[in-house]
Amino acid sequence: MKRAFPILAVLTAFLLVCALYLAWTAPTDALQGDVYRIIYYHVPSAWTAFLLFFINFLASVQYLASAKPSTQRAAKWIVIAIGIVGFIAPFIPQVRQQLPVGMYPSSVATTALIITALYFLIGRYFPGQDLDVLAVTTAEVGVVFCTIVLITGPIWARPVWGIWWAPGDIRLTSTLVLWLIYVSYLVLRRFSDSAQTQKLAAVLAVFGALDVPLVYFSIWFFRTQHPQPVIGGGGSIDPGMLRVLLINWGAFLCFAFLVCWSRFRLEKLRREVEEAEALESLLEPAGPAAPSSKANVPLGRGSQ
Amino acid sequence: MRSFWSITLATLTKDIRLEWRSKDALNAMLFFSLLVVVIFVFSFDPLAEESRHIVGGLVWVAFLFAAVVALNQTWARELRNQVLDAYRVSPAPANALFLAKALGNFVLVSLLEALMAPLFVIFYNLRVLGPAWQLIPVALLGTWALVVNGTFFAAMSLRTRSRELMLPLLLFPVSIPAVLGMVAGTTNILTGENPAHFYIVLLLTYDVVFTTACLALFETVLQAE
């Protein structure tokens, strides 16, 4: 597994260079000119950030649920129920009419399935404390990508809209609030000194996830200034541009995965060292009497 | 074992009696929000027409900051003499304690609002153009929205360094939709230009969602030590 890291790193670098080249040579927008090219960074960053935050939410829910076998079972069945309902409901005519224009029932059904699958995959590959390590990793990297979104957005908006920021806009506000919530999540992790930080952080992540739909709902009837989503949102995009956008997203996803991976390993290592130090300090009082006790402490991976 | 509600009531009356005798939180809150009002009056000197548009925001910002003063005291009181630890090991349900604390804060902040609202009317020469009775549901639902999450996050920030600083950092981002609902609802009622029903529904949804979440997760937070 470790050997795959440099290979993936080289591949990501290559993809990012390719994506940059394609972003420069993609067809120029008829109305906006070259300014539009920032979407090749803005949109993939936004998708990546939202995906990471969503993984953080799933990991946090699972971490909270794993405290007791009964809640774990209940959470499992709730997720399965959400998957089944989300898969069937969009095809019922009454529900179908409620969907926004340009959103297909099949895409909603696929999303529901992906959410369920993601939940179980996370539970399968990240058992126990790894769930919390995953949560902190995705939150940190997600905040970085979300920051990119919030910086590139105004840079684009100034020449095109004539304003840096549109207060009350539905997408802008919900992205900003999401960013604020996750920054407060990281602050909590930083300031908390109890052994139960993980649990408190997971609780906050759940609150944040509950908050975002409410933010979206609260500005429902303000007209949005943000361009309609180009995929599945009724907007239209040149196939050449779409291809470049997707390649850019692929490159960004690889990059995010790479950063998450190394951060994940770093965090696990940090915890191992912390544990070893705690163990060492426990054994310390017996030090003079049993000098050999120090040798038994698994101090990180250095000696292996 | 005593029932859920009798425990809630006992804790609530204890808190209110303590507050009634000391009046620590209430005095601090009152003076604090008075200061905020006065500073706002100096900073903006609006006409009656303009003030209707901005006062919704000013009122709720003042109450939000003042509420943090009360919320910070909620649990700090229980830390003395290890009352909270005693509660943790007792068989009493955790949610009874939470509800009592939230209700106590609700009473306190509502009292503050009732006392401060006339001051805003005087300083800003307010006259309500919309249906004034709708201010009551907006105020009650908005206060509960602040207080229920505030009590929860105050319990959460007990476990952190620089606890008093942590509470607003955790509370404000999550409260944004509620604050937006309160401010926009109040402004709509004051100006009478748009109906405020949407915001009352929004606040109600917010309250239901977060009260449920708090009750579901409070035990985890209380036991986290």
XYZ file of C-alpha atoms in Angstrom:
529
model
C 0.000 0.000 0.000
C 2.817 2.383 0.961
C 4.555 1.830 -2.351
C 1.491 3.062 -4.219
C 1.907 6.508 -2.700
C 4.756 7.863 -4.877
C 3.160 6.350 -7.979
C -0.098 8.091 -7.201
C 1.756 11.309 -6.422
C 3.445 11.306 -9.840
C 0.157 10.472 -11.516
C -1.602 13.316 -9.697
C 1.091 15.808 -10.635
C 0.783 14.719 -14.259
C -3.026 15.003 -14.139
C -2.860 18.468 -12.558
C -0.453 19.706 -15.254
C -2.682 18.223 -17.958
C -5.741 19.806 -16.390
C -4.028 23.186 -16.205
C -2.997 22.957 -19.869
C -6.533 21.967 -20.898
C -8.020 24.767 -18.820
C -5.882 27.260 -20.723
C -6.622 25.847 -24.144
C -10.346 25.113 -23.680
C -12.697 27.122 -25.922
C -13.227 30.691 -24.735
C -16.658 31.565 -23.409
C -18.685 33.626 -25.873
C -20.092 36.014 -23.270
C -17.526 36.168 -20.483
C -14.274 35.786 -22.368
C -11.290 34.365 -20.535
C -12.610 35.197 -17.074
C -14.767 32.098 -17.136
C -11.693 29.830 -17.020
C -11.688 30.128 -13.247
C -14.607 27.681 -13.159
C -12.106 24.934 -13.903
C -10.780 25.554 -10.417
C -13.884 26.860 -8.686
C -16.321 24.081 -9.559
C -14.042 21.058 -9.035
C -12.928 22.505 -5.685
C -16.554 22.946 -4.648
C -17.461 19.375 -5.582
C -14.405 18.021 -3.810
C -15.088 20.067 -0.672
C -18.724 18.967 -0.496
C -17.749 15.348 -1.013
C -15.174 15.551 1.782
C -17.636 17.215 4.161
C -20.150 14.544 3.359
C -17.647 11.799 4.124
C -16.897 13.620 7.382
C -20.599 13.581 8.245
C -20.960 9.870 7.474
C -17.850 9.022 9.493
C -19.085 11.133 12.426
C -22.509 9.493 12.422
C -20.912 6.093 12.334
C -18.503 7.023 15.096
C -21.383 8.129 17.337
C -23.439 5.079 16.448
C -20.584 2.685 17.167
C -20.706 3.574 20.890
C -23.423 0.992 21.511
C -24.346 -2.118 19.491
C -28.039 -1.183 19.616
C -27.525 2.276 18.086
C -25.157 0.769 15.541
C -27.833 -1.629 14.399
C -30.473 1.114 14.353
C -28.224 3.409 12.297
C -27.546 0.597 9.854
C -31.236 -0.021 9.248
C -31.986 3.699 8.971
C -29.320 4.074 6.288
C -30.669 1.043 4.430
C -34.184 2.518 4.652
C -32.919 5.859 3.314
C -31.238 4.037 0.436
C -34.380 2.082 -0.476
C -36.755 5.054 -0.148
C -34.333 7.326 -2.028
C -34.062 4.774 -4.781
C -37.795 4.181 -5.249
C -39.335 7.555 -4.361
C -38.039 9.628 -7.331
C -39.841 7.307 -9.755
C -43.255 7.803 -8.108
C -45.115 10.355 -10.281
C -46.184 12.587 -7.359
C -42.640 12.886 -6.061
C -41.245 13.235 -9.570
C -43.184 16.447 -10.090
C -41.582 17.943 -6.988
C -38.061 17.543 -8.340
C -36.448 20.746 -9.640
C -36.232 21.182 -13.389
C -33.267 19.382 -14.912
C -32.887 16.898 -12.058
C -33.570 13.403 -13.315
C -35.176 10.719 -11.117
C -32.442 8.289 -12.110
C -29.726 10.636 -10.847
C -31.516 11.079 -7.500
C -31.892 7.303 -7.185
C -28.201 6.779 -7.984
C -27.218 9.377 -5.398
C -29.281 7.581 -2.731
C -27.573 4.309 -3.582
C -24.131 5.897 -3.533
C -24.806 7.425 -0.098
C -25.812 4.047 1.331
C -22.839 2.316 -0.282
C -20.457 5.014 0.984
C -21.770 4.592 4.537
C -21.087 0.870 4.540
C -17.750 1.187 2.766
C -16.562 3.690 5.361
C -17.687 1.383 8.154
C -15.970 -1.573 6.493
C -12.579 0.023 5.863
C -12.324 2.409 8.807
C -13.144 0.487 11.983
C -13.124 1.997 15.474
C -10.862 4.998 16.015
C -10.023 5.127 12.300
C -13.468 6.635 11.769
C -12.465 9.625 13.837
C -9.103 9.933 12.080
C -10.995 9.907 8.778
C -13.354 12.598 10.098
C -10.562 14.962 11.135
C -8.695 14.378 7.867
C -11.662 15.073 5.623
C -12.676 18.118 7.662
C -9.222 19.697 7.357
C -8.798 19.015 3.649
C -12.427 19.986 3.024
C -11.896 23.366 4.680
C -8.900 23.981 2.403
C -10.922 23.229 -0.736
C -13.879 25.229 0.541
C -11.530 28.170 1.096
C -10.413 27.895 -2.529
C -14.076 28.026 -3.571
C -14.739 31.101 -1.441
C -11.661 32.891 -2.817
C -12.097 32.059 -6.500
C -15.831 32.874 -6.412
C -15.473 36.616 -5.691
C -12.522 36.877 -8.111
C -14.859 35.676 -10.844
C -17.897 37.598 -9.605
C -16.217 41.009 -9.582
C -15.779 41.342 -13.384
C -18.906 39.350 -14.318
C -21.498 40.498 -11.764
C -19.796 43.761 -10.855
C -19.849 42.859 -7.155
C -17.537 40.740 -5.036
C -20.235 39.096 -3.015
C -23.998 38.771 -3.369
C -25.475 38.825 0.155
C -28.492 36.596 0.560
C -27.595 34.405 -2.365
C -28.530 30.831 -1.660
C -25.384 29.068 -2.845
C -22.939 31.662 -1.586
C -24.495 31.811 1.859
C -24.784 28.074 2.338
C -21.184 27.522 1.250
C -20.007 30.232 3.619
C -21.989 28.806 6.534
C -20.658 25.341 5.767
C -17.136 26.739 5.861
C -17.840 28.529 9.155
C -19.230 25.365 10.721
C -16.237 23.310 9.737
C -13.815 25.972 10.929
C -15.588 25.891 14.305
C -15.288 22.103 14.164
C -11.519 22.384 13.764
C -11.357 25.026 16.516
C -13.217 22.670 18.867
C -10.774 19.898 18.092
C -7.887 22.239 18.732
C -9.172 23.611 22.036
C -10.672 20.522 23.531
C -8.349 18.793 25.941
C -10.520 15.964 27.178
C -10.101 12.393 26.046
C -13.552 12.610 24.513
C -12.771 15.243 21.902
C -13.649 12.777 19.173
C -17.153 12.322 20.492
C -17.774 16.054 20.921
C -16.440 16.756 17.442
C -18.669 14.062 15.966
C -21.678 15.620 17.705
C -20.776 19.021 16.253
C -20.434 17.512 12.771
C -23.963 16.118 13.054
C -25.266 19.538 14.141
C -23.496 21.149 11.207
C -25.004 18.678 8.777
C -28.483 19.399 10.174
C -27.818 23.102 9.815
C -26.937 23.211 6.139
C -30.382 22.199 4.773
C -31.924 24.779 7.115
C -29.627 27.496 5.776
C -30.638 26.460 2.282
C -34.305 26.544 3.267
C -33.974 29.884 5.074
C -32.950 31.725 1.919
C -35.244 29.714 -0.287
C -37.139 32.523 -1.880
C -34.294 34.911 -2.440
C -33.563 34.747 -6.114
C -30.168 33.220 -6.700
C -27.584 35.102 -8.665
C -25.268 32.168 -8.950
C -25.255 30.477 -12.371
C -27.388 27.343 -12.536
C -25.434 24.138 -12.078
C -24.104 23.116 -15.457
C -24.697 19.434 -14.869
C -28.136 18.187 -13.890
C -29.355 21.696 -13.089
C -30.925 22.882 -16.329
C -27.846 24.835 -17.434
C -26.069 23.972 -20.649
C -22.375 23.644 -21.338
C -20.266 23.055 -24.412
C -19.200 19.364 -24.527
C -15.563 20.475 -24.942
C -15.771 22.551 -21.771
C -17.545 19.771 -19.889
C -14.774 17.331 -20.762
C -12.135 19.746 -19.444
C -14.197 20.360 -16.313
C -14.475 16.645 -15.594
C -10.760 16.071 -16.192
C -10.057 18.938 -13.797
C -12.351 17.384 -11.234
C -10.578 14.058 -11.633
C -7.236 15.753 -11.042
C -8.560 17.582 -7.987
C -10.052 14.387 -6.581
C -6.728 12.604 -6.978
C -4.978 15.491 -5.311
C -7.491 15.566 -2.441
C -7.182 11.812 -2.027
C -3.407 12.089 -1.909
C -3.442 14.835 0.712
C -6.064 12.979 2.762
C -4.034 9.824 2.608
C -0.845 11.363 3.904
C -2.752 13.358 6.530
C -4.494 10.171 7.612
C -1.185 8.389 8.057
C 0.284 11.353 9.898
C -2.655 11.523 12.304
C -2.488 7.796 12.995
C 1.219 8.070 13.661
C 0.659 11.021 15.974
C -1.866 9.028 17.985
C 0.443 6.054 18.188
C 3.226 8.248 19.543
C 0.829 9.846 22.004
C -0.308 6.457 23.208
C 3.247 5.254 23.580
C 4.157 8.368 25.539
C 1.170 7.908 27.819
C 2.181 4.312 28.378
C 5.726 5.355 29.084
C 4.692 7.917 31.671
C 2.551 5.240 33.324
C 5.558 2.983 33.634
C 7.884 5.789 34.689
C 7.357 5.605 38.514
C 8.634 2.047 38.463
C 11.655 3.241 36.501
C 14.595 2.670 38.868
C 13.217 -0.643 40.085
C 12.608 -2.049 36.643
C 14.874 -0.407 34.094
C 13.988 -2.946 31.427
C 10.384 -1.748 31.308
C 11.299 1.026 28.884
C 12.447 -1.387 26.260
C 9.004 -2.993 26.125
C 7.256 0.221 25.143
C 6.357 0.192 21.459
C 7.729 3.622 20.629
C 6.394 4.333 17.180
C 7.609 2.529 14.133
C 11.223 3.625 14.166
C 12.679 0.414 15.533
C 10.694 -1.904 13.307
C -37.086 6.652 40.965
C -38.874 9.908 40.431
C -40.452 10.683 37.135
C -38.755 12.607 34.338
C -40.853 15.724 34.750
C -40.512 15.990 38.501
C -36.722 15.912 38.134
C -36.924 18.558 35.420
C -39.127 20.717 37.607
C -36.911 20.295 40.664
C -33.780 21.345 38.745
C -35.607 24.208 37.091
C -36.947 25.629 40.365
C -33.519 25.239 41.959
C -31.903 27.215 39.125
C -34.532 29.920 39.138
C -34.339 30.271 42.902
C -30.551 30.558 42.732
C -30.841 33.181 40.047
C -33.559 35.028 41.925
C -31.383 35.266 45.031
C -28.120 36.208 43.371
C -29.380 37.877 40.148
C -25.845 37.462 38.772
C -26.685 36.512 35.214
C -29.707 38.731 34.864
C -27.961 41.893 36.036
C -24.964 41.233 33.821
C -27.180 40.540 30.824
C -29.365 43.574 31.379
C -26.462 45.950 31.716
C -24.652 44.361 28.791
C -27.576 44.679 26.408
C -28.240 48.213 27.644
C -24.665 49.057 26.687
C -25.142 47.472 23.277
C -28.306 49.512 22.708
C -26.584 52.733 23.706
C -23.563 52.025 21.505
C -25.850 51.295 18.568
C -27.734 54.529 19.182
C -24.463 56.458 19.046
C -23.192 54.584 15.980
C -26.311 54.930 13.848
C -28.592 57.893 14.148
C -31.444 56.790 11.919
C -34.766 58.360 11.029
C -37.855 56.487 12.192
C -38.377 55.174 8.675
C -34.837 53.773 8.359
C -34.757 52.397 11.873
C -37.592 50.005 11.065
C -35.331 48.333 8.537
C -32.292 47.963 10.764
C -33.686 47.549 14.252
C -34.604 43.875 13.710
C -30.923 43.131 13.248
C -29.804 45.309 16.179
C -32.295 43.814 18.623
C -31.312 40.252 17.891
C -27.590 40.932 17.845
C -27.919 42.525 21.287
C -29.942 39.580 22.615
C -27.629 37.037 21.043
C -24.589 38.514 22.771
C -26.438 38.951 26.032
C -27.709 35.374 25.937
C -24.126 34.123 25.697
C -23.458 35.735 29.081
C -26.246 33.700 30.667
C -25.437 30.510 28.785
C -21.836 30.559 29.918
C -22.983 30.517 33.541
C -25.383 27.617 33.092
C -22.991 24.775 33.659
C -20.157 26.602 35.389
C -22.379 26.705 38.467
C -22.624 22.902 38.504
C -18.878 22.431 38.385
C -18.447 23.800 41.885
C -18.504 21.014 44.486
C -18.677 18.428 41.678
C -22.449 18.713 41.300
C -22.210 17.684 37.679
C -20.259 14.542 38.568
C -22.884 13.672 41.131
C -25.539 14.105 38.500
C -23.621 11.935 36.098
C -23.557 8.965 38.446
C -27.156 9.397 39.621
C -29.865 7.358 37.863
C -31.729 10.541 36.855
C -32.185 10.847 33.075
C -29.690 13.218 31.448
C -32.368 14.812 29.306
C -34.279 15.960 32.379
C -31.238 17.991 33.401
C -30.841 19.368 29.892
C -34.489 20.376 29.569
C -34.430 22.059 32.972
C -31.322 24.040 32.068
C -32.708 25.013 28.668
C -36.042 26.076 30.189
C -34.244 28.064 32.879
C -32.234 29.923 30.262
C -35.371 30.424 28.212
C -37.112 32.104 31.137
C -34.067 34.261 31.808
C -33.559 35.411 28.216
C -37.295 35.984 27.697
C -37.335 38.160 30.810
C -34.397 40.105 29.436
C -36.191 40.615 26.121
C -39.356 41.773 27.820
C -37.362 44.322 29.821
C -35.217 45.517 26.915
C -37.844 45.736 24.172
C -39.360 48.997 25.509
C -35.893 50.578 25.439
C -35.543 49.836 21.742
C -38.959 51.354 21.137
C -37.938 54.519 22.978
C -34.489 54.943 21.484
C -35.510 54.247 17.900
C -39.014 55.782 17.936
C -40.466 52.527 16.680
C -44.003 52.076 15.495
C -44.969 48.667 14.171
C -46.591 48.802 10.741
C -47.303 45.076 10.348
C -49.337 42.745 12.577
C -47.647 43.337 15.943
C -48.906 40.146 17.630
C -46.693 38.121 15.303
C -43.667 39.499 17.132
C -44.579 37.210 20.030
C -44.201 33.882 18.168
C -41.046 35.173 16.454
C -39.569 36.173 19.827
C -40.552 32.957 21.615
C -39.421 30.605 18.859
C -36.269 32.624 18.245
C -35.351 32.658 21.924
C -35.866 28.923 22.205
C -33.701 28.400 19.100
C -30.851 30.358 20.696
C -31.244 28.844 24.112
C -31.622 25.167 23.230
C -28.464 25.083 21.124
C -26.712 27.459 23.500
C -27.322 25.197 26.495
C -26.121 22.222 24.506
C -22.951 23.875 23.256
C -22.247 25.329 26.690
C -22.209 21.767 28.024
C -19.932 20.835 25.165
C -17.493 23.680 25.750
C -17.152 22.676 29.422
C -14.562 20.194 28.260
C -12.416 22.715 26.429
C -9.731 25.173 27.359
C -10.872 28.820 27.466
C -14.436 27.628 27.803
C -16.155 31.030 27.746
C -14.554 31.859 24.426
C -15.547 28.541 22.895
C -19.305 28.909 23.316
C -19.871 31.709 20.780
C -17.445 30.073 18.364
C -19.544 26.915 18.386
C -22.955 28.498 18.756
C -22.928 31.293 16.180
C -22.223 29.294 12.990
C -24.977 26.793 13.789
C -27.371 29.591 14.778
C -27.099 31.459 11.482
C -30.391 30.184 9.977
C -32.227 30.938 13.224
C -30.756 34.438 13.471
C -31.636 35.031 9.836
C -35.209 33.923 10.508
C -35.520 36.139 13.588
C -34.026 39.209 11.938
C -35.911 38.897 8.666
C -39.146 38.016 10.461
C -38.884 40.983 12.833
C -38.011 43.367 10.001
C -40.955 42.163 7.930
C -43.353 42.681 10.833
C -41.944 46.120 11.681
C -42.089 47.396 8.116
C -45.297 45.576 7.245
C -44.066 45.162 3.672
C -43.975 41.377 3.520
C -45.710 38.661 5.538
C -43.553 36.969 8.169
C -45.245 33.549 8.075
C -42.397 31.933 6.228
C -39.953 32.893 8.959
C -42.194 31.649 11.731
C -42.367 28.284 9.970
C -38.600 28.366 9.502
C -38.005 29.047 13.197
C -40.456 26.320 14.155
C -38.643 23.829 11.900
C -35.295 24.892 13.322
C -36.584 24.478 16.879
C -38.049 21.042 16.255
C -34.955 19.764 14.438
C -32.436 20.999 16.971
C -34.459 20.199 20.083
C -34.670 16.629 18.837
C -30.960 16.557 18.041
C -30.038 17.990 21.436
C -32.185 15.498 23.314
C -30.801 12.631 21.266
C -27.156 13.567 21.784
C -27.054 15.237 25.200
C -26.304 12.059 27.089
C -23.222 11.494 24.925
C -22.002 15.003 25.725
C -22.747 14.750 29.444
C -20.906 11.455 29.786
C -17.940 12.608 27.712
C -15.266 13.206 30.291
